[in-house]
Amino acid sequence: MKVIGLLGGMSWESSSEYYRLVNERVKARLGGFHSAHTVLYSVDFAAIEQMQADGRWDDAGAELNRAAKALEAAGADFVVLCTNTMHKVADRLEQGLGIPLLHLGDATASAVKAAGIRRVGLLGTGFTMGQPFYRDRLAAHGLDVLVPSAEDRALVHRIIYDELVLGVVEAASREAYRGVIARLADAGAEGVIYGCTEIELLVGPEDSPVPTFPTTRLHAEAAVDYALGTTSLPLPPT
């Protein structure tokens, strides 16, 4: 079994989900007392969030690069960056790294395409929905990506940062997300990507009229499958 290097803390709420999911999948695959062979580097999200707010993405990338190299030094065979938004600095994270990054966007695109879907809605932080780094990665895989209106994007982002990263789950927020998802489906989305690792704390497949693609679970499953040697790394876009 390869050693999974989990780069988390953004937020720790979602990182705990990663840890649970990778171990559940290993147990399901191998049975008995088996669990995942992992190392975890968890950053202080307050520092990263301030870099996001200040637009200091180079600094954030350098910090995650240091963390990824620490995972490599600790024996990780590959890195799983346990956040969607910070894939904005994936290229910087990989600089000088001797082990591969299992890119969340590639794992997600693979699952969407395997479901026969080409037009997909995207929920996430304001950065993920509004900036091209994530949408373009999905589009390069041949997907047509829809994002919510500006008003809905602000709503989705606020609930993530004001509630979900703090472990707060409100019924009213779930209902608000259901409305956003329904509007994406009405706009032609054949499926919806839950493109923030905290979103799965609030809504599930039952909250959408179209198929959903929970990136935390998809990423964790791809990590285990690669660690067990049953699949290769998801291919980057060509």
XYZ file of N, CA and C in Angstrom:
714
model
N 0.837 -1.186 0.000
C 0.000 0.000 0.000
C 0.879 1.247 0.000
N 0.627 2.161 -0.954
C 1.361 3.427 -0.960
C 0.924 4.277 0.232
N 1.819 5.147 0.670
C 1.521 6.049 1.782
C 0.861 7.312 1.225
N -0.343 7.589 1.690
C -1.104 8.762 1.244
C -0.674 9.965 2.079
N -0.213 11.018 1.428
C 0.146 12.241 2.120
C -1.002 13.230 2.075
N -1.684 13.404 3.186
C -2.824 14.304 3.270
C -2.350 15.690 3.689
N -2.566 16.672 2.823
C -2.209 18.054 3.149
C -3.508 18.773 3.472
N -3.770 18.938 4.757
C -5.074 19.400 5.202
C -5.035 20.633 6.080
N -6.151 20.816 6.810
C -6.306 21.965 7.688
C -7.051 23.118 7.048
N -7.588 22.921 5.861
C -8.201 24.033 5.105
C -9.639 23.684 4.686
N -10.501 23.436 5.604
C -10.412 23.505 7.045
C -10.194 22.110 7.639
N -9.938 22.063 8.947
C -9.752 20.759 9.587
C -11.049 19.978 9.586
N -12.199 20.690 9.504
C -13.493 20.003 9.464
C -13.564 19.069 8.252
N -13.154 19.563 7.105
C -13.192 18.721 5.911
C -12.041 17.720 5.904
N -10.903 18.086 6.490
C -9.772 17.154 6.524
C -10.104 15.911 7.339
N -10.894 16.082 8.395
C -11.308 14.915 9.170
C -12.177 13.993 8.330
N -12.957 14.570 7.397
C -13.745 13.761 6.480
C -12.833 12.958 5.547
N -11.792 13.584 5.056
C -10.827 12.871 4.223
C -10.265 11.665 4.969
N -9.853 11.871 6.200
C -9.252 10.788 6.972
C -10.245 9.644 7.164
N -11.481 10.007 7.479
C -12.517 8.985 7.662
C -12.778 8.230 6.360
N -12.907 8.963 5.266
C -13.266 8.345 3.990
C -12.172 7.428 3.455
N -10.911 7.843 3.569
C -9.848 6.978 3.047
C -9.760 5.691 3.868
N -9.975 5.789 5.168
C -9.907 4.585 5.991
C -11.111 3.676 5.770
N -12.278 4.260 5.575
C -13.454 3.446 5.278
C -13.291 2.704 3.955
N -12.701 3.373 2.963
C -12.546 2.715 1.666
C -11.499 1.600 1.736
N -10.419 1.824 2.463
C -9.424 0.763 2.617
C -10.056 -0.442 3.325
N -10.812 -0.201 4.365
C -11.468 -1.299 5.074
C -12.432 -2.035 4.156
N -13.185 -1.280 3.336
C -14.127 -1.918 2.415
C -13.405 -2.757 1.375
N -12.236 -2.294 0.950
C -11.490 -3.015 -0.079
C -10.726 -4.221 0.480
N -10.139 -4.070 1.657
C -9.249 -5.108 2.179
C -9.849 -5.905 3.334
N -10.849 -5.324 4.008
C -11.514 -6.030 5.093
C -10.691 -6.105 6.364
N -11.223 -6.865 7.317
C -10.506 -7.103 8.564
C -10.161 -5.837 9.318
N -8.926 -5.793 9.803
C -8.459 -4.646 10.583
C -7.704 -3.627 9.733
N -7.777 -3.746 8.413
C -6.995 -2.869 7.552
C -7.449 -1.408 7.659
N -6.472 -0.527 7.581
C -6.724 0.912 7.521
C -5.696 1.544 6.601
N -5.922 2.792 6.258
C -5.053 3.472 5.302
C -3.702 3.810 5.930
N -2.661 3.724 5.104
C -1.318 4.127 5.521
C -1.157 5.580 5.096
N -1.206 6.501 6.065
C -1.214 7.925 5.755
C -0.234 8.696 6.631
N 0.165 9.857 6.112
C 0.771 10.896 6.935
C -0.021 12.169 6.674
N -0.174 12.981 7.709
C -0.994 14.187 7.617
C -0.184 15.407 8.020
N -0.230 16.431 7.161
C 0.311 17.739 7.525
C -0.869 18.699 7.516
N -1.184 19.261 8.671
C -2.335 20.156 8.787
C -1.850 21.572 9.065
N -2.196 22.493 8.167
C -1.771 23.889 8.308
C -2.741 24.648 9.206
N -2.346 25.833 9.590
C -3.220 26.744 10.336
C -4.062 27.507 9.319
N -5.348 27.207 9.256
C -6.200 27.798 8.228
C -6.317 29.308 8.374
N -6.196 29.828 9.580
C -6.294 31.277 9.756
C -5.241 31.995 8.910
N -4.022 31.455 8.880
C -2.959 32.082 8.088
C -3.253 31.967 6.599
N -3.728 30.789 6.158
C -4.033 30.597 4.741
C -5.204 31.463 4.326
N -6.237 31.533 5.158
C -7.419 32.336 4.823
C -7.045 33.807 4.686
N -6.121 34.296 5.516
C -5.691 35.693 5.407
C -4.947 35.925 4.096
N -4.140 34.956 3.687
C -3.457 35.058 2.395
C -4.469 35.093 1.256
N -5.516 34.282 1.351
C -6.572 34.309 0.340
C -7.211 35.692 0.275
N -7.593 36.205 1.432
C -8.283 37.497 1.487
C -7.407 38.629 0.957
N -6.105 38.527 1.198
C -5.164 39.560 0.759
C -4.701 39.368 -0.681
N -5.090 38.279 -1.302
C -4.617 37.980 -2.651
C -3.161 37.568 -2.703
N -2.633 37.070 -1.585
C -1.217 36.675 -1.508
C -1.075 35.198 -1.881
N -1.435 34.893 -3.109
C -1.451 33.510 -3.546
C -0.045 32.923 -3.680
N 0.937 33.743 -4.018
C 2.315 33.244 -4.092
C 2.787 32.780 -2.719
N 2.456 33.559 -1.695
C 2.829 33.175 -0.332
C 2.125 31.878 0.074
N 0.853 31.775 -0.283
C 0.100 30.566 0.050
C 0.691 29.353 -0.663
N 1.047 29.539 -1.935
C 1.661 28.448 -2.678
C 2.978 28.010 -2.079
N 3.779 28.973 -1.631
C 5.057 28.646 -1.004
C 4.850 27.883 0.299
N 3.831 28.276 1.062
C 3.542 27.579 2.321
C 3.108 26.137 2.063
N 2.262 25.933 1.050
C 1.821 24.572 0.744
C 2.937 23.748 0.118
N 3.838 24.393 -0.595
C 4.999 23.693 -1.128
C 5.862 23.167 0.009
N 6.061 23.985 1.029
C 6.838 23.542 2.195
C 6.144 22.363 2.881
N 4.828 22.459 2.990
C 4.075 21.388 3.638
C 4.149 20.097 2.832
N 4.024 20.219 1.505
C 4.100 19.026 0.650
C 5.472 18.367 0.754
N 6.520 19.175 0.806
C 7.865 18.609 0.946
C 8.045 17.941 2.308
N 7.368 18.467 3.326
C 7.411 17.812 4.637
C 6.733 16.449 4.579
N 5.635 16.359 3.834
C 4.973 15.072 3.644
C 5.889 14.091 2.926
N 6.573 14.585 1.904
C 7.511 13.731 1.172
C 8.608 13.228 2.114
N 9.148 14.119 2.934
C 10.209 13.740 3.865
C 9.709 12.738 4.902
N 8.411 12.795 5.194
C 7.828 11.887 6.183
C 7.487 10.524 5.601
N 7.682 10.367 4.276
C 7.477 9.062 3.671
C 6.275 8.929 2.771
N 5.567 10.034 2.506
C 4.408 9.959 1.613
C 4.852 9.613 0.193
N 4.054 8.790 -0.479
C 4.325 8.421 -1.865
C 3.644 9.358 -2.852
N 2.615 10.075 -2.404
C 1.949 11.086 -3.230
C 1.166 12.013 -2.307
N 0.772 13.156 -2.843
C 0.105 14.194 -2.044
C -1.346 14.322 -2.457
N -2.207 14.410 -1.459
C -3.617 14.724 -1.653
C -3.876 16.061 -0.964
N -4.111 17.102 -1.744
C -4.388 18.433 -1.207
C -5.869 18.489 -0.847
N -6.169 18.532 0.450
C -7.535 18.334 0.943
C -8.356 19.625 0.919
N -8.408 20.243 -0.229
C -9.165 21.475 -0.433
C -9.281 21.717 -1.921
N -10.424 22.246 -2.346
C -10.589 22.614 -3.753
C -9.905 23.948 -4.051
N -10.202 24.957 -3.238
C -9.750 26.316 -3.533
C -8.244 26.408 -3.708
N -7.485 25.720 -2.849
C -6.047 25.886 -2.889
C -5.390 25.140 -4.042
N -6.196 24.446 -4.855
C -5.643 23.931 -6.113
C -5.313 25.072 -7.071
N -5.712 26.275 -6.722
C -5.296 27.463 -7.479
C -3.775 27.560 -7.514
N -3.108 27.072 -6.460
C -1.645 27.163 -6.388
C -1.000 25.787 -6.548
N -1.694 24.876 -7.220
C -1.174 23.511 -7.385
C 0.190 23.503 -8.066
N 0.365 24.338 -9.094
C 1.650 24.360 -9.796
C 2.782 24.773 -8.860
N 2.526 25.762 -8.021
C 3.547 26.211 -7.068
C 3.810 25.133 -6.026
N 2.780 24.444 -5.582
C 2.934 23.369 -4.610
C 3.869 22.285 -5.131
N 3.796 22.005 -6.425
C 4.553 20.894 -7.012
C 6.007 21.230 -7.305
N 6.402 22.494 -7.214
C 7.758 22.873 -7.587
C 8.793 22.187 -6.688
N 9.697 21.442 -7.307
C 10.761 20.776 -6.567
C 10.300 19.565 -5.772
N 9.049 19.158 -5.945
C 8.510 18.024 -5.216
C 8.849 16.730 -5.958
N 9.290 15.739 -5.240
C 9.701 14.494 -5.881
C 8.625 13.429 -5.951
N 7.432 13.729 -5.454
C 6.305 12.801 -5.497
C 5.133 13.502 -6.182
N 4.192 12.745 -6.767
C 3.115 13.373 -7.528
C 2.010 13.939 -6.643
N 1.284 14.881 -7.205
C 0.061 15.420 -6.614
C -1.127 14.775 -7.323
N -2.031 14.211 -6.550
C -3.267 13.683 -7.110
C -4.245 14.851 -7.198
N -4.369 15.430 -8.394
C -5.128 16.673 -8.561
C -6.626 16.407 -8.441
N -7.257 17.163 -7.563
C -8.676 16.969 -7.302
C -9.524 17.239 -8.548
N -9.151 18.233 -9.337
C -9.908 18.546 -10.542
C -9.913 17.403 -11.540
N -8.797 16.702 -11.650
C -8.714 15.574 -12.577
C -9.556 14.398 -12.084
N -9.514 14.134 -10.773
C -10.321 13.050 -10.217
C -11.811 13.342 -10.391
N -12.192 14.594 -10.196
C -13.594 14.977 -10.337
C -14.044 14.876 -11.788
N -13.250 15.403 -12.694
C -13.608 15.349 -14.116
C -13.760 13.913 -14.591
N -12.887 13.037 -14.114
C -12.968 11.634 -14.492
C -14.295 11.025 -14.067
N -14.748 11.351 -12.853
C -16.014 10.808 -12.354
C -17.203 11.371 -13.120
N -17.170 12.658 -13.435
C -18.270 13.282 -14.186
C -18.384 12.658 -15.566
N -17.275 12.504 -16.240
C -17.294 11.929 -17.589
C -17.720 10.466 -17.563
N -17.304 9.741 -16.530
C -17.694 8.338 -16.422
C -19.197 8.190 -16.250
N -19.840 9.220 -15.709
C -21.296 9.207 -15.545
C -22.028 9.620 -16.815
N -21.271 9.938 -17.858
C -21.887 10.327 -19.121
C -22.399 11.744 -19.147
N -21.887 12.576 -18.259
C -22.335 13.964 -18.148
C -21.267 14.888 -18.730
N -21.716 15.878 -19.463
C -20.786 16.846 -20.055
C -21.066 18.276 -19.601
N -22.302 18.595 -19.211
C -22.641 19.948 -18.753
C -22.929 19.880 -17.258
N -22.084 20.520 -16.485
C -22.142 20.335 -15.039
C -22.095 21.669 -14.317
N -22.879 21.777 -13.252
C -22.842 22.959 -12.400
C -21.741 22.838 -11.363
N -21.228 23.974 -10.916
C -20.120 23.986 -9.960
C -20.462 24.863 -8.763
N -20.435 24.271 -7.581
C -20.524 25.010 -6.327
C -19.165 24.993 -5.650
N -18.842 26.048 -4.947
C -17.571 26.107 -4.240
C -17.414 27.460 -3.581
N -16.208 27.764 -3.159
C -15.945 29.103 -2.642
C -16.048 30.110 -3.784
N -16.103 31.382 -3.424
C -16.129 32.411 -4.460
C -14.921 32.324 -5.370
N -13.775 31.930 -4.813
C -12.559 31.785 -5.618
C -12.733 30.662 -6.641
N -13.238 29.529 -6.187
C -13.377 28.367 -7.059
C -14.401 28.597 -8.156
N -15.521 29.227 -7.807
C -16.565 29.476 -8.799
C -16.211 30.632 -9.729
N -15.586 31.666 -9.177
C -15.419 32.897 -9.934
C -14.126 33.019 -10.713
N -13.094 32.259 -10.320
C -11.803 32.364 -10.985
C -11.610 31.189 -11.947
N -10.746 31.333 -12.935
C -10.657 30.316 -13.992
C -9.873 29.064 -13.644
N -9.071 29.074 -12.580
C -8.134 27.966 -12.358
C -8.824 26.615 -12.267
N -9.996 26.555 -11.681
C -10.702 25.286 -11.493
C -11.630 24.997 -12.665
N -12.379 26.016 -13.068
C -13.293 25.848 -14.206
C -12.519 25.473 -15.464
N -11.375 26.103 -15.676
C -10.582 25.811 -16.876
C -10.017 24.393 -16.831
N -9.666 23.913 -15.638
C -9.151 22.543 -15.522
C -10.236 21.552 -15.925
N -11.461 21.792 -15.464
C -12.578 20.928 -15.833
C -12.904 21.054 -17.319
N -12.895 22.283 -17.821
C -13.205 22.504 -19.237
C -12.189 21.830 -20.141
N -10.927 21.781 -19.694
C -9.886 21.138 -20.496
C -10.121 19.636 -20.624
N -10.927 19.089 -19.731
C -11.323 17.681 -19.821
C -12.557 17.497 -20.706
N -13.038 18.580 -21.304
C -14.186 18.487 -22.195
C -15.520 18.754 -21.541
N -15.509 19.314 -20.320
C -16.751 19.596 -19.622
C -17.198 21.033 -19.854
N -18.510 21.217 -19.935
C -19.124 22.540 -20.007
C -19.543 22.891 -18.584
N -18.919 23.911 -17.997
C -19.094 24.215 -16.577
C -19.983 25.438 -16.394
N -21.045 25.279 -15.619
C -21.943 26.375 -15.268
C -21.697 26.774 -13.817
N -21.731 28.072 -13.542
C -21.632 28.554 -12.163
C -22.890 29.331 -11.825
N -23.219 29.448 -10.548
C -24.410 30.197 -10.151
C -24.285 31.683 -10.480
N -25.400 32.388 -10.344
C -25.400 33.839 -10.510
C -24.508 34.480 -9.454
N -24.182 35.753 -9.651
C -23.329 36.463 -8.690
C -23.946 36.450 -7.297
N -25.255 36.637 -7.227
C -25.937 36.626 -5.927
C -25.838 35.254 -5.266
N -26.051 34.199 -6.049
C -25.966 32.856 -5.496
C -24.533 32.496 -5.130
N -23.566 32.957 -5.908
C -22.163 32.688 -5.566
C -21.813 33.308 -4.219
N -22.284 34.526 -3.988
C -22.014 35.197 -2.713
C -22.649 34.428 -1.555
N -23.849 33.913 -1.765
C -24.539 33.137 -0.745
C -23.776 31.853 -0.419
N -23.388 31.121 -1.453
C -22.671 29.866 -1.260
C -21.351 30.114 -0.523
N -20.625 31.143 -0.927
C -19.330 31.465 -0.311
C -19.507 31.852 1.155
N -20.503 32.693 1.431
C -20.710 33.149 2.805
C -20.998 31.981 3.743
N -21.831 31.058 3.310
C -22.180 29.928 4.165
C -20.958 29.045 4.421
N -20.116 28.893 3.424
C -18.895 28.105 3.626
C -18.014 28.728 4.700
N -17.723 30.021 4.569
C -16.753 30.663 5.449
C -17.325 31.071 6.803
N -18.611 31.418 6.836
C -19.207 31.858 8.097
C -19.772 30.703 8.918
N -20.014 29.566 8.256
C -20.654 28.467 8.962
C -19.876 27.152 8.849
N -19.732 26.638 7.644
C -19.263 25.260 7.474
C -17.839 25.047 7.956
N -16.933 25.987 7.667
C -15.544 25.795 8.128
C -15.440 25.873 9.647
N -16.482 26.409 10.281
C -16.524 26.477 11.738
C -17.321 25.323 12.336
N -17.769 24.400 11.482
C -18.523 23.254 11.959
C -19.986 23.536 12.220
N -20.492 24.669 11.713
C -21.894 25.047 11.907
C -22.713 24.573 10.716
N -23.740 23.794 10.963
C -24.610 23.269 9.907
C -26.039 23.691 10.230
N -26.601 24.550 9.393
C -27.923 25.121 9.635
C -28.931 24.614 8.610
N -30.144 24.289 9.087
C -31.203 23.829 8.183
C -31.551 24.901 7.154
N -31.540 26.162 7.557
C -31.868 27.241 6.628
C -30.831 27.338 5.512
N -29.586 27.088 5.841
C -28.525 27.124 4.829
C -28.660 25.950 3.870
N -29.061 24.797 4.391
C -29.296 23.654 3.509
C -30.399 23.978 2.502
N -31.444 24.603 2.978
C -32.540 24.971 2.080
C -32.083 25.994 1.048
N -31.233 26.934 1.465
C -30.706 27.929 0.530
C -29.853 27.255 -0.548
N -29.032 26.297 -0.163
C -28.219 25.569 -1.136
C -29.096 24.776 -2.099
N -30.168 24.200 -1.590
C -31.077 23.468 -2.461
C -31.624 24.374 -3.560
N -31.913 25.615 -3.189
C -32.396 26.567 -4.184
C -31.350 26.872 -5.245
N -30.114 27.057 -4.820
C -29.023 27.321 -5.776
C -28.851 26.137 -6.722
N -28.864 24.938 -6.159
C -28.707 23.731 -6.976
C -29.840 23.599 -7.980
N -31.063 23.854 -7.525
C -32.216 23.765 -8.425
C -32.096 24.760 -9.567
N -31.604 25.944 -9.276
C -31.450 26.954 -10.334
C -30.375 26.544 -11.341
N -29.316 25.898 -10.881
C -28.313 25.380 -11.809
C -28.916 24.312 -12.716
N -29.725 23.428 -12.129
C -30.376 22.397 -12.933
C -31.333 23.022 -13.950
N -32.057 24.038 -13.529
C -32.973 24.725 -14.444
C -32.220 25.395 -15.593
N -30.973 25.784 -15.328
C -30.152 26.439 -16.347
C -29.510 25.437 -17.309
N -29.720 24.148 -17.050
C -29.216 23.139 -17.974
C -28.139 22.224 -17.440
N -27.773 22.373 -16.160
C -26.759 21.478 -15.587
C -27.312 20.066 -15.498
N -26.565 19.115 -16.027
C -26.958 17.704 -15.974
C -26.498 17.038 -14.679
N -25.618 17.694 -13.985
C -25.110 17.236 -12.699
C -24.513 18.429 -11.983
N -24.222 18.288 -10.705
C -23.655 19.387 -9.918
C -22.450 18.884 -9.137
N -21.337 19.601 -9.251
C -20.124 19.312 -8.490
C -20.183 20.053 -7.162
N -20.076 19.316 -6.065
C -19.914 19.936 -4.753
C -18.430 20.235 -4.596
N -18.023 21.385 -5.166
C -16.622 21.701 -5.342
C -15.980 22.456 -4.198
N -16.411 22.167 -3.004
C -15.740 22.653 -1.796
C -15.835 21.527 -0.797
N -14.752 21.217 -0.126
C -14.734 20.028 0.717
C -15.691 20.120 1.893
N -16.106 21.335 2.273
C -17.065 21.468 3.373
C -18.514 21.316 2.930
N -18.802 21.481 1.650
C -20.188 21.462 1.191
C -20.875 20.146 1.544
N -20.110 19.052 1.521
C -20.696 17.748 1.821
C -21.127 17.605 3.278
N -20.724 18.557 4.129
C -21.214 18.578 5.499
C -22.646 19.088 5.555
N -23.085 19.763 4.485
C -24.393 20.429 4.474
C -25.411 19.736 3.580
N -25.011 19.357 2.371
C -25.954 18.772 1.417
C -25.407 17.462 0.858
N -26.335 16.633 0.407
C -25.977 15.351 -0.176
C -26.699 15.149 -1.486
N -26.698 13.929 -2.014
C -27.374 13.672 -3.286
C -28.878 13.908 -3.219
N -29.439 13.721 -2.025
C -30.887 13.894 -1.877
C -31.330 15.354 -1.991
N -30.384 16.270 -1.980
C -30.713 17.697 -2.050
C -30.653 18.253 -3.464
N -30.450 17.391 -4.435
C -30.302 17.835 -5.827
C -31.227 17.044 -6.746
N -31.835 17.723 -7.733
C -32.662 17.011 -8.712
C -31.835 16.318 -9.797
N -30.525 16.549 -9.816
C -29.631 15.936 -10.796
C -28.491 15.250 -10.049
N -27.734 14.363 -10.704
C -26.628 13.683 -10.018
C -25.614 14.664 -9.426
N -25.053 14.294 -8.301
C -24.069 15.141 -7.630
C -22.707 14.461 -7.611
N -21.683 15.291 -7.542
C -20.308 14.799 -7.550
C -19.581 15.426 -6.361
N -19.569 14.698 -5.228
C -18.948 15.212 -3.998
C -17.435 15.066 -4.054
N -16.751 16.165 -4.181
C -15.324 16.102 -4.481
C -14.493 15.492 -3.353
N -14.900 15.700 -2.108
C -14.146 15.101 -1.008
C -14.134 13.581 -1.136
N -15.304 13.015 -1.321
C -15.415 11.556 -1.452
C -14.704 11.063 -2.709
N -14.900 11.744 -3.824
C -14.265 11.308 -5.073
C -12.742 11.348 -4.961
N -12.229 12.389 -4.342
C -10.784 12.550 -4.174
C -10.226 11.458 -3.256
N -10.934 11.231 -2.143
C -10.486 10.211 -1.195
C -10.510 8.823 -1.830
N -11.549 8.528 -2.583
C -11.640 7.226 -3.237
C -10.533 7.046 -4.274
N -10.267 8.096 -5.041
C -9.190 8.023 -6.026
C -7.848 7.806 -5.347
N -7.656 8.439 -4.183
C -6.404 8.283 -3.446
C -6.209 6.834 -2.990
N -7.260 6.242 -2.459
C -7.156 4.862 -1.990
C -6.929 3.904 -3.158
N -7.658 4.118 -4.238
C -7.502 3.220 -5.386
C -6.078 3.274 -5.936
N -5.508 4.477 -5.962
C -4.115 4.597 -6.413
C -3.167 3.980 -5.391
N -3.427 4.215 -4.104
C -2.556 3.665 -3.062
C -2.542 2.141 -3.088
N -3.680 1.549 -3.434
C -3.765 0.085 -3.469
C -3.321 -0.494 -4.807
N -3.007 0.371 -5.755
C -2.504 -0.092 -7.033
C -3.571 -0.580 -7.990
N -4.841 -0.269 -7.706
C -5.913 -0.725 -8.590
C -6.163 0.232 -9.750
N -5.696 1.476 -9.622
C -5.798 2.441 -10.715
C -4.511 3.261 -10.749
N -4.326 3.951 -11.858
C -3.233 4.910 -11.954
C -3.744 6.282 -11.522
N -2.864 7.261 -11.473
C -3.295 8.620 -11.161
C -4.246 9.112 -12.247
N -5.289 9.859 -11.877
C -6.168 10.450 -12.896
C -5.339 11.298 -13.858
N -5.637 11.177 -15.128
C -4.851 11.874 -16.145
C -5.152 13.362 -16.153
N -4.122 14.202 -16.260
C -4.361 15.637 -16.447
C -4.927 15.887 -17.829
N -5.540 17.051 -18.066
C -6.066 17.341 -19.386
C -4.953 17.437 -20.404
N -5.258 17.088 -21.636
C -4.270 17.150 -22.709
C -4.502 18.370 -23.565
